[in-house]
Every structure is written in structure tokens, then in C-alpha cells.
PDB file of C-alpha atoms in Angstrom:
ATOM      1  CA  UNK A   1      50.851  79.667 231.702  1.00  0.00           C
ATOM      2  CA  UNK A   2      49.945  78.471 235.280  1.00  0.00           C
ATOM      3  CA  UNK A   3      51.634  80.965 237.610  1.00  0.00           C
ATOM      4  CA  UNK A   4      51.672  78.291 240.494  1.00  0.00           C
ATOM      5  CA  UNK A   5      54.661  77.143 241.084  1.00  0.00           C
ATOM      6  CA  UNK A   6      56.665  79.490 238.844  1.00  0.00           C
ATOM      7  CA  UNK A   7      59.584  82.174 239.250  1.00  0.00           C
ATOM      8  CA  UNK A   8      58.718  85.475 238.529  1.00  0.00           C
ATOM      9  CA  UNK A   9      61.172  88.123 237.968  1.00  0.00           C
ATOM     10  CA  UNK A  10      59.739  91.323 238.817  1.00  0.00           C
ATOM     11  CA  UNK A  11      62.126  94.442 238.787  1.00  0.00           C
ATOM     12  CA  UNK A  12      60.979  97.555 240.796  1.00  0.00           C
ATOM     13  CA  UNK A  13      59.560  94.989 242.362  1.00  0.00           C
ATOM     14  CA  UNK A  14      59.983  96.956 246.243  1.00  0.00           C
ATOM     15  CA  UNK A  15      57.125  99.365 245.574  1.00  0.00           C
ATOM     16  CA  UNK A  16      54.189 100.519 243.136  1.00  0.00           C
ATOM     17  CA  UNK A  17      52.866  98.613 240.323  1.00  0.00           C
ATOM     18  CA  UNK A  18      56.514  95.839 240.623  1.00  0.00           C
ATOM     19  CA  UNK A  19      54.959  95.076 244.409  1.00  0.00           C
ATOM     20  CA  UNK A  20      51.488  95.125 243.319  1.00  0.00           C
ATOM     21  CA  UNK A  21      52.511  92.438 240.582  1.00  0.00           C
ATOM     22  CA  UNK A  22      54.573  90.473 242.834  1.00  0.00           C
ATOM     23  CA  UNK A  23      51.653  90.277 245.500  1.00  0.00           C
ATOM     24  CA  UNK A  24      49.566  89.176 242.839  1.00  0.00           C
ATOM     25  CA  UNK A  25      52.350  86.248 241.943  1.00  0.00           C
ATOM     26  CA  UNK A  26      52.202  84.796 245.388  1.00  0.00           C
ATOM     27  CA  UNK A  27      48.715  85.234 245.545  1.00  0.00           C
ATOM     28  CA  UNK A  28      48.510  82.659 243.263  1.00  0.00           C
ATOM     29  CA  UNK A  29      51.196  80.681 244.329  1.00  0.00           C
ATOM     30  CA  UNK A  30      54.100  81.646 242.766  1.00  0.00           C
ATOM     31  CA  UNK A  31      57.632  82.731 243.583  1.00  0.00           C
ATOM     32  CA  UNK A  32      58.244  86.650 243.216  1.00  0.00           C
ATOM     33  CA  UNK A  33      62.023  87.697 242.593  1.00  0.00           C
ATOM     34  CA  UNK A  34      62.013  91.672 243.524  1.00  0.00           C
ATOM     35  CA  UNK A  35      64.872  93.280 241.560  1.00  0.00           C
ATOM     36  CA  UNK A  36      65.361  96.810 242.907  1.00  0.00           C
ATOM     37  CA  UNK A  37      68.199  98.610 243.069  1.00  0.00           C
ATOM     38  CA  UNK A  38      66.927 100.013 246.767  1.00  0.00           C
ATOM     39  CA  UNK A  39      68.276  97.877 249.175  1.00  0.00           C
ATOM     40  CA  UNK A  40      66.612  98.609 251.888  1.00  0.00           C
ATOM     41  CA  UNK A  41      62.926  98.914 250.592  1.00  0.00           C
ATOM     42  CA  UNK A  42      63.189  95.820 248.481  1.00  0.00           C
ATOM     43  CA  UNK A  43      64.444  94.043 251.786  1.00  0.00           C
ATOM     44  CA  UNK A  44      61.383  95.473 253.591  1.00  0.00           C
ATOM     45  CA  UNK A  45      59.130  94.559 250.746  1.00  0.00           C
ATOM     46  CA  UNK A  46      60.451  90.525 250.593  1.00  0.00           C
ATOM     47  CA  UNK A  47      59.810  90.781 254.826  1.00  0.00           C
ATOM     48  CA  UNK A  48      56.227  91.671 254.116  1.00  0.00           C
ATOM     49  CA  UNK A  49      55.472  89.647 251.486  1.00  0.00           C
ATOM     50  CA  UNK A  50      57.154  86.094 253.124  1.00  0.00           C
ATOM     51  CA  UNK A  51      58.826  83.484 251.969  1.00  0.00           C
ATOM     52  CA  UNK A  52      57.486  83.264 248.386  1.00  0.00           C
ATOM     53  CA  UNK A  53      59.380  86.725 247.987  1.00  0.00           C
ATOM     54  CA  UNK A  54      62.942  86.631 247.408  1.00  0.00           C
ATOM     55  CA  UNK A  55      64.865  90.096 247.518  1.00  0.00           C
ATOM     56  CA  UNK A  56      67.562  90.408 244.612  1.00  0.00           C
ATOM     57  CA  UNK A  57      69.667  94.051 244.414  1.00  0.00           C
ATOM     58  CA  UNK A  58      70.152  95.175 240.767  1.00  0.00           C
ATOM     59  CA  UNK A  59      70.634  98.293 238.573  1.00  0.00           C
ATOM     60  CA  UNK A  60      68.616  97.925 235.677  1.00  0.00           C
ATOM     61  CA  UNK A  61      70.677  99.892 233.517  1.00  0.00           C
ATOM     62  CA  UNK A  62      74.166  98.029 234.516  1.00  0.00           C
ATOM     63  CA  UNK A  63      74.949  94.701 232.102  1.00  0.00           C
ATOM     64  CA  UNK A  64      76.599  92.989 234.656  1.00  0.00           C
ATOM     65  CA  UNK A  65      74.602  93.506 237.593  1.00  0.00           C
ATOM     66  CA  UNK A  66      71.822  92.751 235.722  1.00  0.00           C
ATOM     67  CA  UNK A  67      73.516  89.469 234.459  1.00  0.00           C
ATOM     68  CA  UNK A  68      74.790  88.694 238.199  1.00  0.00           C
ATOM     69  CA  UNK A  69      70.968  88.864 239.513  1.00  0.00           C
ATOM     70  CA  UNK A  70      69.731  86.534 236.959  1.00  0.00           C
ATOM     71  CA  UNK A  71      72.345  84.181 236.991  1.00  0.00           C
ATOM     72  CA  UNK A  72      71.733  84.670 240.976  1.00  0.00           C
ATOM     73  CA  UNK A  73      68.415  83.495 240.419  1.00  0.00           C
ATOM     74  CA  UNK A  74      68.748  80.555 238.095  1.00  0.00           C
ATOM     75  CA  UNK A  75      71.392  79.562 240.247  1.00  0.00           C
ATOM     76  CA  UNK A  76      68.450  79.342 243.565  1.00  0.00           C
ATOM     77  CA  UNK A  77      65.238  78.186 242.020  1.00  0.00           C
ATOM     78  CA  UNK A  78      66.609  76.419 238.797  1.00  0.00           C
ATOM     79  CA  UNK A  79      64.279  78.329 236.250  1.00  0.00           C
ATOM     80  CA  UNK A  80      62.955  81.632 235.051  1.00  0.00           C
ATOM     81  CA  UNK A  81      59.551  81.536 234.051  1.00  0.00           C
ATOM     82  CA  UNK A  82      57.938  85.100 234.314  1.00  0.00           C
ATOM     83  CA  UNK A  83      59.529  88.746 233.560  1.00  0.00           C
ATOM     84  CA  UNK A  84      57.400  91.763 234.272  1.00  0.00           C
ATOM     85  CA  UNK A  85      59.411  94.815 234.285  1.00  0.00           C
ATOM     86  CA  UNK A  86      58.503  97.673 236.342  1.00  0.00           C
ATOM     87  CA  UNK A  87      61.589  99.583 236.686  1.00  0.00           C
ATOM     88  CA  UNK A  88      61.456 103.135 235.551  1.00  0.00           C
ATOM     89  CA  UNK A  89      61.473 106.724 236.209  1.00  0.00           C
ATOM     90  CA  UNK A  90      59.480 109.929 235.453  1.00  0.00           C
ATOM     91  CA  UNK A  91      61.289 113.196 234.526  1.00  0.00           C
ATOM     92  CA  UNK A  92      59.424 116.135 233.164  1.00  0.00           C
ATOM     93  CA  UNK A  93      61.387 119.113 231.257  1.00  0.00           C
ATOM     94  CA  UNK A  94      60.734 121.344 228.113  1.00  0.00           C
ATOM     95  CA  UNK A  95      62.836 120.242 225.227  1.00  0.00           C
ATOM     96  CA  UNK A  96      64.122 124.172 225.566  1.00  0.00           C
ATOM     97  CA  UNK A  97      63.992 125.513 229.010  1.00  0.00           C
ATOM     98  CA  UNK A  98      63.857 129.172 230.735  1.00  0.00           C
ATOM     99  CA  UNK A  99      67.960 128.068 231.606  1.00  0.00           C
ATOM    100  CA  UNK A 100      68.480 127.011 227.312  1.00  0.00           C
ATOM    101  CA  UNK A 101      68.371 123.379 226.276  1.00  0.00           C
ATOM    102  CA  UNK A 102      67.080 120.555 227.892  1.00  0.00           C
ATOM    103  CA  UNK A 103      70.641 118.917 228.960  1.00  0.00           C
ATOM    104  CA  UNK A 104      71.774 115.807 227.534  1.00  0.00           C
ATOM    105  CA  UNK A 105      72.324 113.967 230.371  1.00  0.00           C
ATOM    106  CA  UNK A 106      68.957 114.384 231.474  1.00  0.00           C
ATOM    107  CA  UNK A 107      67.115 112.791 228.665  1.00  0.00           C
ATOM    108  CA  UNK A 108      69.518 109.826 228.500  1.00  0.00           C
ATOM    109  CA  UNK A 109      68.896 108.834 232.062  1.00  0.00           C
ATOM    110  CA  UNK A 110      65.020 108.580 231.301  1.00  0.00           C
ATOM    111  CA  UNK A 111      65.729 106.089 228.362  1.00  0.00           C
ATOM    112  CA  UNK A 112      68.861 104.520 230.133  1.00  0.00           C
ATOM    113  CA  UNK A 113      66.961 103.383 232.750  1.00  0.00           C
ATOM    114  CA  UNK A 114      63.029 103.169 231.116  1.00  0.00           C
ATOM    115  CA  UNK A 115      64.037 101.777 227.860  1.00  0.00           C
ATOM    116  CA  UNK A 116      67.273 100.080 227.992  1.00  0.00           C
ATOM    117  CA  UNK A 117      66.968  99.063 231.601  1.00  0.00           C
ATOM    118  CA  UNK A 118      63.754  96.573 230.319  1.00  0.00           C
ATOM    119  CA  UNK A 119      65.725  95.424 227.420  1.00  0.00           C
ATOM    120  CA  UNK A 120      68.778  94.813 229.467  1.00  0.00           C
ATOM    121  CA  UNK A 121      66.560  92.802 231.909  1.00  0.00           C
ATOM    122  CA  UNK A 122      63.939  91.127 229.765  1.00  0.00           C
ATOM    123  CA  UNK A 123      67.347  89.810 227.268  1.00  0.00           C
ATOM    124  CA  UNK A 124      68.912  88.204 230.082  1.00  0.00           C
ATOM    125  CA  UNK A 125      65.600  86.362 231.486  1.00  0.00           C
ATOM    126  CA  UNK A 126      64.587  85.359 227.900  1.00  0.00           C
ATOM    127  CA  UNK A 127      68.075  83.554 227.454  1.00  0.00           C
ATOM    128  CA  UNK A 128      67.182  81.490 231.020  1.00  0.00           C
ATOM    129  CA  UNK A 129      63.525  81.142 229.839  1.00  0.00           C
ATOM    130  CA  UNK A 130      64.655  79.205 226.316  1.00  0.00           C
ATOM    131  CA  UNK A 131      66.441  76.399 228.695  1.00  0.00           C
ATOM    132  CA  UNK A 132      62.932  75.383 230.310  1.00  0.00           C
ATOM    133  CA  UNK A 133      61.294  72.345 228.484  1.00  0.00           C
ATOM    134  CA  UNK A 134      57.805  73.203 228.317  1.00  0.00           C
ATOM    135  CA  UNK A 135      56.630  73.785 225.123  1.00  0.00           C
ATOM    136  CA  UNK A 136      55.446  77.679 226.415  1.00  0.00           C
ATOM    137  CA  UNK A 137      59.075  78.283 228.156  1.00  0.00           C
ATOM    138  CA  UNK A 138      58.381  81.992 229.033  1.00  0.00           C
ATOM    139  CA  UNK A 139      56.287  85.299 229.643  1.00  0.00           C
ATOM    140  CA  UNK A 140      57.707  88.516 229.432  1.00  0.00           C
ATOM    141  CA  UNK A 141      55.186  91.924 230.264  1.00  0.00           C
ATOM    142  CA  UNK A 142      56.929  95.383 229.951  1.00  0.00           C
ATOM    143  CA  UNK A 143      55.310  98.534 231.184  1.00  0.00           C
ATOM    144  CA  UNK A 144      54.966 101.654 229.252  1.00  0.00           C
ATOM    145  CA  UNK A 145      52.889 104.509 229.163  1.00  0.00           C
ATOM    146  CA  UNK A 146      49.967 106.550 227.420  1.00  0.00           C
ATOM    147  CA  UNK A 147      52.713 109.143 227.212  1.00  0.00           C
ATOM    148  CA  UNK A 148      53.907 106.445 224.377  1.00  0.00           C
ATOM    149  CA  UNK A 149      50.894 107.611 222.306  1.00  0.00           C
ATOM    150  CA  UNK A 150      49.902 111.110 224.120  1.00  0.00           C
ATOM    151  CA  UNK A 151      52.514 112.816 225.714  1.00  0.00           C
ATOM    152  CA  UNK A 152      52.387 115.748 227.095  1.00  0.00           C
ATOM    153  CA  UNK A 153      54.220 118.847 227.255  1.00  0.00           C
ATOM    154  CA  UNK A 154      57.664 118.185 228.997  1.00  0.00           C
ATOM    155  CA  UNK A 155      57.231 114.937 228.398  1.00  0.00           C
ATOM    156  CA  UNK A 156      59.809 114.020 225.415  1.00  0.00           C
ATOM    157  CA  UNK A 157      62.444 111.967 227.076  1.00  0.00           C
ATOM    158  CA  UNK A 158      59.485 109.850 228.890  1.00  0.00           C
ATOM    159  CA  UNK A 159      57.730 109.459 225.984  1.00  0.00           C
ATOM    160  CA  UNK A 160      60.440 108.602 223.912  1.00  0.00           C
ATOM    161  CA  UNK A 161      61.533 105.722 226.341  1.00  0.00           C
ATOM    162  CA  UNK A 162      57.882 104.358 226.579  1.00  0.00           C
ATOM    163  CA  UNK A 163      57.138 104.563 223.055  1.00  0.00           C
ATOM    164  CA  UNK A 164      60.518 102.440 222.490  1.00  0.00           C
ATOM    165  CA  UNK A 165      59.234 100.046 224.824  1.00  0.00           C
ATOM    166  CA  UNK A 166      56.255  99.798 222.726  1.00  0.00           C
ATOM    167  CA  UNK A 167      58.419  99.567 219.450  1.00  0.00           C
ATOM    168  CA  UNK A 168      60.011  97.204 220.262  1.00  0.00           C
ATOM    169  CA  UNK A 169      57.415  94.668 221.811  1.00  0.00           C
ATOM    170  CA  UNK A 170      56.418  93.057 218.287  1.00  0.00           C
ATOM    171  CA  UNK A 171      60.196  92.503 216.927  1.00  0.00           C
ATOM    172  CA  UNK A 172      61.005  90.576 220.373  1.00  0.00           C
ATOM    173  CA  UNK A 173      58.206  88.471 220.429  1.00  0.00           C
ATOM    174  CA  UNK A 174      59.206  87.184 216.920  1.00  0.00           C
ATOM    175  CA  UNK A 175      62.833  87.335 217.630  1.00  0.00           C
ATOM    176  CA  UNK A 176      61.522  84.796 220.645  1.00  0.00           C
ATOM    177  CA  UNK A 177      58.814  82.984 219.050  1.00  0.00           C
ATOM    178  CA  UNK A 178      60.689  80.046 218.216  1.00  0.00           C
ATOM    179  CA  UNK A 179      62.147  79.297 221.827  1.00  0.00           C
ATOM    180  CA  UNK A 180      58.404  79.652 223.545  1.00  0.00           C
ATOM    181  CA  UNK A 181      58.340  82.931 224.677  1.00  0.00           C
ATOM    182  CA  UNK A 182      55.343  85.500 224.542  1.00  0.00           C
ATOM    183  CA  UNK A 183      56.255  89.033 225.035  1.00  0.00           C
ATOM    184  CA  UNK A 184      53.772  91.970 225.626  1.00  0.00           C
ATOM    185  CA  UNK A 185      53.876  95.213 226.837  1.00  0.00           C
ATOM    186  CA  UNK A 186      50.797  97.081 229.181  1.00  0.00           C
ATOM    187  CA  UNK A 187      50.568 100.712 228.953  1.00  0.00           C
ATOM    188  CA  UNK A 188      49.308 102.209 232.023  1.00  0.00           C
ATOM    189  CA  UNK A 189      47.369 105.388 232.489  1.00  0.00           C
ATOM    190  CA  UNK A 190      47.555 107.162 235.738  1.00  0.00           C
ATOM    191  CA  UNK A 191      47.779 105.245 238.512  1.00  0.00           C
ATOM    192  CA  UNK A 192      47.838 105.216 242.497  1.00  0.00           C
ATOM    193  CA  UNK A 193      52.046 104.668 242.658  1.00  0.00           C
ATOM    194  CA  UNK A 194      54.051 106.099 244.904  1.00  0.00           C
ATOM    195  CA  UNK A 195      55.125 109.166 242.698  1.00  0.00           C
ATOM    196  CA  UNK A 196      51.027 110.097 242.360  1.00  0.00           C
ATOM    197  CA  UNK A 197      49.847 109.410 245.969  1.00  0.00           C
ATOM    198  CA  UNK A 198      51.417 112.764 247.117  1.00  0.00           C
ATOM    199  CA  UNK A 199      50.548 114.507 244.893  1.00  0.00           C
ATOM    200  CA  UNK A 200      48.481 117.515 245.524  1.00  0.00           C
ATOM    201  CA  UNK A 201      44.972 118.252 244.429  1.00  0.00           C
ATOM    202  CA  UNK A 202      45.789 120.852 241.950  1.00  0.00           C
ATOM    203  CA  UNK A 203      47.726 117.925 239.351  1.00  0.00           C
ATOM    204  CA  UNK A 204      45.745 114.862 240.609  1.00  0.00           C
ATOM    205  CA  UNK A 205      42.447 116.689 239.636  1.00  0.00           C
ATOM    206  CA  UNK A 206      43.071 117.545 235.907  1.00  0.00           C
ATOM    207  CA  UNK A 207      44.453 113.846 235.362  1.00  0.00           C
ATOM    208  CA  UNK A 208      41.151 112.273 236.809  1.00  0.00           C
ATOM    209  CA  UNK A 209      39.598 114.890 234.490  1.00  0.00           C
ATOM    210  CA  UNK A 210      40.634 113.017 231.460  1.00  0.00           C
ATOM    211  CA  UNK A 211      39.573 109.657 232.146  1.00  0.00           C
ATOM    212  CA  UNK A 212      35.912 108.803 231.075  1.00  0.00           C
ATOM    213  CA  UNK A 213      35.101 105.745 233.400  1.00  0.00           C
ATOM    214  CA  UNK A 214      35.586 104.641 236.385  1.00  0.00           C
ATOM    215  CA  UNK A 215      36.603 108.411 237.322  1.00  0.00           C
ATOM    216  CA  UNK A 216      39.457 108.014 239.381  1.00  0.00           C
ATOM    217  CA  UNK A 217      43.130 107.190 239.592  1.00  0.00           C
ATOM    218  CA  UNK A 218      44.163 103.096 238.829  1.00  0.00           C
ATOM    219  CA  UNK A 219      44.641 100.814 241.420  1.00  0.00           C
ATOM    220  CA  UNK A 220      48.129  99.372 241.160  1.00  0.00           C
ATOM    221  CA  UNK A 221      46.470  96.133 241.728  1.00  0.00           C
ATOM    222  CA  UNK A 222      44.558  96.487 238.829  1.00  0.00           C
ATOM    223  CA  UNK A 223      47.640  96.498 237.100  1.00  0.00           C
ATOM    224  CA  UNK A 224      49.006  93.443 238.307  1.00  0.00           C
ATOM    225  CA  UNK A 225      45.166  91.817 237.222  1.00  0.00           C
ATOM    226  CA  UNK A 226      45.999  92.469 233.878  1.00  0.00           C
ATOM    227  CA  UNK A 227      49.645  90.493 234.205  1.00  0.00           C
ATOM    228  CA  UNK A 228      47.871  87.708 235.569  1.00  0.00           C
ATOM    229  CA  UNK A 229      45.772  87.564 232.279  1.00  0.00           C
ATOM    230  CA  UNK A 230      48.384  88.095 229.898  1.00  0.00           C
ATOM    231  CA  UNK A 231      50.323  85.147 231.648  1.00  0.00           C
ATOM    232  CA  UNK A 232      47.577  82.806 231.734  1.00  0.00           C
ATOM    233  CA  UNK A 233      45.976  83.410 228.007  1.00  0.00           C
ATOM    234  CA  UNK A 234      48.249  81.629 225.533  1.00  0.00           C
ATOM    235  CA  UNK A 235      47.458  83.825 222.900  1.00  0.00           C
ATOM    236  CA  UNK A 236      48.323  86.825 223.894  1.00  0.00           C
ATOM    237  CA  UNK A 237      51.815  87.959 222.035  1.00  0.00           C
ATOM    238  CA  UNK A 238      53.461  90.472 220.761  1.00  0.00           C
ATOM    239  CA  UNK A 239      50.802  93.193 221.456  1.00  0.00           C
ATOM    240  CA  UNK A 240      50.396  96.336 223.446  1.00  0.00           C
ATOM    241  CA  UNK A 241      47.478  96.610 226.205  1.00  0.00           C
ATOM    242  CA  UNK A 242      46.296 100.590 226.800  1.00  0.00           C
ATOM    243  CA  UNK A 243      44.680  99.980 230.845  1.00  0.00           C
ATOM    244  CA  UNK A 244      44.090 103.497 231.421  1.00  0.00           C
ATOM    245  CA  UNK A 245      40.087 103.793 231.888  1.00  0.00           C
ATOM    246  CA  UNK A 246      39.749 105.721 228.093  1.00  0.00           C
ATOM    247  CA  UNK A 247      41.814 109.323 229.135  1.00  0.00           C
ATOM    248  CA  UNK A 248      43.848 110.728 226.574  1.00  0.00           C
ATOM    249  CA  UNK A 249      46.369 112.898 227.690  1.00  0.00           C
ATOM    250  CA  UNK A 250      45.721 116.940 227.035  1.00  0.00           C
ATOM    251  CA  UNK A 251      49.134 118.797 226.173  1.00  0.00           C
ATOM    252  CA  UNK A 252      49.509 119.795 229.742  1.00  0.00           C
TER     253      UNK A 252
END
């Protein structure tokens, strides 16, 4: 798929790898949709990034305002073409603690908002997707993680909502296959995001540790390169894309 003159729905789309993505969508002439559910930064972002950025205000994990953004969006540029979900949080806690039990609570927020969040979204795009009339009607990229494959300790609720996005990346794209639509899912390593660039020496330096080349952190932009080629190679479906410069993840 072209990305010129498409819509691309791009939720935690004010910051990180979402903004990297949607700079990359303008870049080559397309029309970036941030979903966030921070108003204010996903205004700021759409100021920066001009006119071909369009600020929408969404919780991921909420059915209707999920369905009210999308409908928003149909509604102002006619189509969907493009949904890369970005949305998600990181939580880390022992599955029993020095306090007793991880609590509930806790480890359904990670997969509320990492797991169902990008089904809630990418559902809701695919149904304005199947309306388009080209014969490839859609794109849909999810993010995940290496913690999918290699998590580490205190990471059980993350991992468990990444590895569901990965589960479930092969069943959508056939559930979709017949209206158009290619679905696939990247799973990052480490990268330079907001919730890593402050981090201090002492848990950057192990993670760089574990990668084998280039030895550093990834670029968010890098990211967003890899979107571009999943939306532009027809053949891509249904398959998950490790970008994480060969680590795998030690226990801790």
C-alpha cells in the first residue's frame, strides 16, 4: 500500500514510537490520526507535526470512546486506511511480592490497556477499512514486545499482554483476509521512548548489554521504518517481526 494520500490511525500517537510512526506517515505524505488519551500532549504533538496531523482524544480500553474516535474519523477524511497501535503501558511486579500477592487489579490494567486496548482499536478500524474499494482495503501493525518471548522477572502481566498480542496476530489476519486486510504485529526490543530516556545508567547499561549489534538502544524512528515496510510490501501478513538488534532478555 502507497501511504500517500492515506489515513493513518495511530494511537499513542502524542509521544514515543506512536509519534515516531506518525512523523514517518506525513513524511511520506500521508494523514496521521493521533489517538491518545492525553489531551494536552497529543494537542502539542498535532501543533508540531502540522496540518497532516489530526489530534483525536481516546481511551483505548473504553468501547465507546474508542468507537466515537473512529466514527470521528471516518466521519472527517471519509476512509481508514492504516492502524498502527502504539498504546500501552509497562508495569513491573513479582507474581508474589515482599507485601503477598501481586494484586489483581494490577495485572488487569497491563492487559486492559496492552492487549485489549489494540483489539478494541484495531476491531473498530478493520470494520471502516472493509468499506474502502481497493482490492488491498487495509493495514493493521500492532506492537508487542521481546518480553512476548523472553520476559523477565516481574514481568508476567507485560508479557502476558504482549504475547496475546502476538497470539492473536495470525487468527485476525485470516478472520480479515477476505475483506483486504493484512495484519502484523512488530515486536520491539529496547528502545529510546520516553519511559527509557531517563533512565539511569545502572538499568540502561545491562539492557545494551544484551544486544549483539548495533550496541545501543533503538531509535524510535527505526521503528516507524519498519511500519513503512510492512505497509508498502503486499505480502507481508499475518506474521510477527522481532526488531530488537539480536538481545534476548536475561531473567533480570
Amino acid at each position: 500500500m502507497d501511504i500517500r494520500d492515506k489515513v493513518a490511525v495511530v494511537t499513542g500517537g502524542a509521544s514515543g514510537l506512536g509519534r515516531a510512526t506518525a512523523e514517518m506517515v506525513i513524511a511520506n505524505g500521508g494523514q496521521a490520526v493521533l489517538l491518545d488519551r492525553n489531551e494536552a500532549l497529543v494537542h502539542q504533538a498535532a501543533e508540531e507535526l502540522g496540518p497532516s496531523a489530526s489530534p483525536t482524544v481516546a481511551d483505548v480500553t473504553d468501547e465507546a470512546s474508542v468507537e466515537a474516535a473512529i466514527d470521528a474519523v471516518v466521519e472527517r477524511f471519509g476512509n481508514i486506511h492504516i492502524n498502527v497501535n502504539c498504546a500501552g503501558i509497562a508495569a513491573a511486579a513479582r507474581t508474589v511480592g515482599r507485601d503477598g500477592p501481586l494484586p489483581l487489579a494490577a495485572f488487569s490494567m497491563v492487559i486492559q490497556v496492552n492487549l485489549i486496548g489494540t483489539f478494541n482499536t484495531l476491531r473498530c478500524c478493520a470494520a471502516a477499512m472493509q468499506k474502502n474499494g481497493d482490492e488491498e482495503r487495509g493495514v493493521i501493525v500492532n506492537t508487542a514486545s521481546v518480553a512476548a518471548f523472553d520476559g523477565q522477572i516481574g514481568q508476567a502481566a507485560y508479557s502476558a499482554s504482549k504475547g496475546g498480542v502476538v497470539g492473536m496476530t495470525l487468527p485476525i489476519a485470516r478472520d480479515l483476509s477476505r475483506s483486504g486486510i493484512r495484519v502484523c504485529t512488530i515486536a520491539p526490543g529496547i528502545f529510546e521512548t520516553p519511559m527509557m530516556i531517563g533512565a539511569p545508567p545502572a538499568v540502561r547499561d545491562p539492557l545494551i548489554e544484551m544486544t549483539q549489534f548495533p550496541k545501543r538502544l533503538g531509535d524510535a524512528s527505526e521503528y516507524a521504518l519498519l511500519v513503512r515496510q510492512i505497509v508498502e510490501n503486499p505480502y507481508l501478513n499475518g506474521e510477527t517481526i522481532r526488531i530488537d538488534a539480536g538481545i534476548r532478555m536475561a531473567p533480570r
